Amino acid sequence: MMKPIIGISGGHLIDSGGRFPGYKRAYVNDDYVQSVVKAGGIPYIIPVVDDEAVIEQQIQQLDGLILSGGDDVSPLLYGEEPLTKLGPTSPERDAFDKLLIKYAIDQKKPILAICRGVQILNVAFGGSLYQDLSYKEEANIRHDQYSRTDMPTHNVIIHEDSKLFAILGRSALVNSFHHQAIKCVAEGFKVTATARDGVIEAIEKEGEDYVVGVQWHPEMMAAKTPAMLALFRNFVEEALRRKTFV
């Protein structure tokens, strides 16, 4: 049986010591790779490049795109100055991810955006972020947990009439490792899940495109939590359904 090719957006890992301090490596966390395999897809890591023609062709080779986690998104992209609690940013990664999104949308490739991925997705379409959740009133749930990566730590309430509702039902227990979150939702997107303190936990693009973004890390839970593996399986199945056979 033919399996869909799923690209996972890469980042840069900078060596802090050893023989090559400052050495830049292309990487993604292995949980993304293993989740795609378990869900029936063929995973490929997409390295960060700055050549737009290369990025367009990277997307052409894929049947679906996962936008992975990483550094904070620069507030300059949504018209704000950096505030004191902003974390490290990567202009190179921001530019790369925005072009991945552009060409995936142009080519009608399904997108699953995770953590930073949902944030850059929202910003790419004109939305904005809380640079830190301390800047959001009544955000009183601890969203940056210090626990096992696969441990669910708080509830999200999932909205009906959404792809996420069809997969996970009315609510889900999720892990949580973020200090930024969506503030103003981009035009053409709808909120599909929230935490009990009102923090936006998921969005989806309106219309026929399969573009789903979640703030938690389902890839860290997929090995032990069937519901989170189901999210990857749904995405991989959609990539296969839309796959162009040559």
XYZ file of C-alpha atoms in Angstrom, residues 7 9 18 24 41 50 58 64 68 71 88 92 96-97 100 112 153 167 169 172 187 197 212 214 224 234 239 245:
28
model
C 7.403 16.549 5.894
C 9.659 21.363 9.533
C 32.155 19.959 22.959
C 24.672 24.495 13.736
C 3.122 7.884 7.017
C 16.528 30.527 2.679
C 10.470 20.880 -0.815
C 1.410 16.676 4.077
C 6.959 21.570 14.553
C 11.665 29.206 19.428
C 14.674 33.521 22.050
C 15.559 32.484 9.769
C 11.312 29.544 6.437
C 8.103 28.445 8.163
C 6.454 26.456 3.940
C -0.826 19.886 11.111
C -1.681 18.087 32.686
C -11.300 13.102 16.256
C -14.682 14.538 21.086
C -9.207 16.124 25.936
C -8.876 36.085 9.359
C -8.878 29.892 31.495
C -5.324 22.124 11.879
C -2.892 22.674 18.256
C 0.864 6.095 25.080
C -6.446 11.430 10.763
C -2.650 13.371 3.221
C -0.294 9.554 -7.807
